[in-house]
């Protein structure tokens, strides 16, 4: 995992804990743009979307994460 990808995860996690869900989501979207085959980013976006009340989109992200993990 690259340093910039790792930094995006830490930023997203911190923003999530601070309640800045939109900022957290944006950081994770950037992480996915850098590493589109990273299942962890999909899972984390799913968690943020769940917190935002966007359960259907969250479910899709969890599913994509599983698909990526299975290869």
Short mmCIF file of C-alpha atoms in Angstrom, two decimals:
data_model
loop_
_atom_site.label_atom_id
_atom_site.label_comp_id
_atom_site.label_asym_id
_atom_site.label_seq_id
_atom_site.Cartn_x
_atom_site.Cartn_y
_atom_site.Cartn_z
CA UNK A 1 0.00 0.00 0.00
CA UNK A 2 1.38 3.38 -0.99
CA UNK A 3 1.92 6.16 1.52
CA UNK A 4 -0.67 8.38 -0.19
CA UNK A 5 -3.27 5.61 -0.07
CA UNK A 6 -2.51 4.98 3.59
CA UNK A 7 -2.82 8.73 4.27
CA UNK A 8 -6.21 8.79 2.54
CA UNK A 9 -7.43 6.01 4.84
CA UNK A 10 -6.18 7.79 7.96
CA UNK A 11 -7.74 11.06 6.82
CA UNK A 12 -11.04 9.36 6.02
CA UNK A 13 -11.08 7.59 9.38
CA UNK A 14 -10.32 10.80 11.27
CA UNK A 15 -13.00 12.73 9.40
CA UNK A 16 -15.48 9.92 10.00
CA UNK A 17 -14.82 10.04 13.75
CA UNK A 18 -15.16 13.83 13.74
CA UNK A 19 -18.54 13.52 12.05
CA UNK A 20 -17.41 14.98 8.72
CA UNK A 21 -18.99 12.19 6.72
CA UNK A 22 -18.90 14.07 3.42
CA UNK A 23 -15.18 14.75 3.87
CA UNK A 24 -14.55 11.15 4.81
CA UNK A 25 -16.46 9.95 1.76
CA UNK A 26 -14.47 12.29 -0.50
CA UNK A 27 -11.15 11.02 0.88
CA UNK A 28 -12.22 7.43 0.25
CA UNK A 29 -13.34 8.23 -3.28
CA UNK A 30 -9.85 9.63 -3.92
CA UNK A 31 -8.36 6.44 -2.46
CA UNK A 32 -10.44 4.36 -4.85
CA UNK A 33 -9.33 6.46 -7.78
CA UNK A 34 -5.73 5.70 -6.82
CA UNK A 35 -6.36 1.99 -6.15
CA UNK A 36 -9.63 0.80 -7.74
CA UNK A 37 -8.95 -2.84 -6.86
CA UNK A 38 -8.70 -2.21 -3.11
CA UNK A 39 -11.59 -3.91 -1.34
CA UNK A 40 -10.87 -2.09 1.92
CA UNK A 41 -11.78 1.29 0.41
CA UNK A 42 -15.14 -0.05 -0.76
CA UNK A 43 -15.85 -1.43 2.70
CA UNK A 44 -14.93 1.85 4.37
CA UNK A 45 -17.08 3.84 1.95
CA UNK A 46 -19.91 1.46 2.79
CA UNK A 47 -19.50 2.24 6.49
CA UNK A 48 -19.55 5.98 5.85
CA UNK A 49 -22.60 5.69 3.59
CA UNK A 50 -24.37 3.67 6.29
CA UNK A 51 -23.72 6.48 8.75
CA UNK A 52 -25.10 8.93 6.21
CA UNK A 53 -28.31 6.91 6.01
CA UNK A 54 -27.61 5.88 2.42
CA UNK A 55 -28.07 2.16 3.05
CA UNK A 56 -28.70 1.03 -0.52
CA UNK A 57 -25.50 2.69 -1.75
CA UNK A 58 -23.66 1.26 1.26
CA UNK A 59 -24.88 -2.23 0.38
CA UNK A 60 -23.52 -1.79 -3.16
CA UNK A 61 -20.11 -0.73 -1.83
CA UNK A 62 -19.95 -3.71 0.53
CA UNK A 63 -20.80 -6.00 -2.40
CA UNK A 64 -18.14 -4.43 -4.63
CA UNK A 65 -15.62 -4.83 -1.84
CA UNK A 66 -16.42 -8.54 -1.58
CA UNK A 67 -16.19 -8.96 -5.35
CA UNK A 68 -12.80 -7.24 -5.47
CA UNK A 69 -11.53 -9.32 -2.56
CA UNK A 70 -12.52 -12.53 -4.34
CA UNK A 71 -10.73 -11.40 -7.49
#
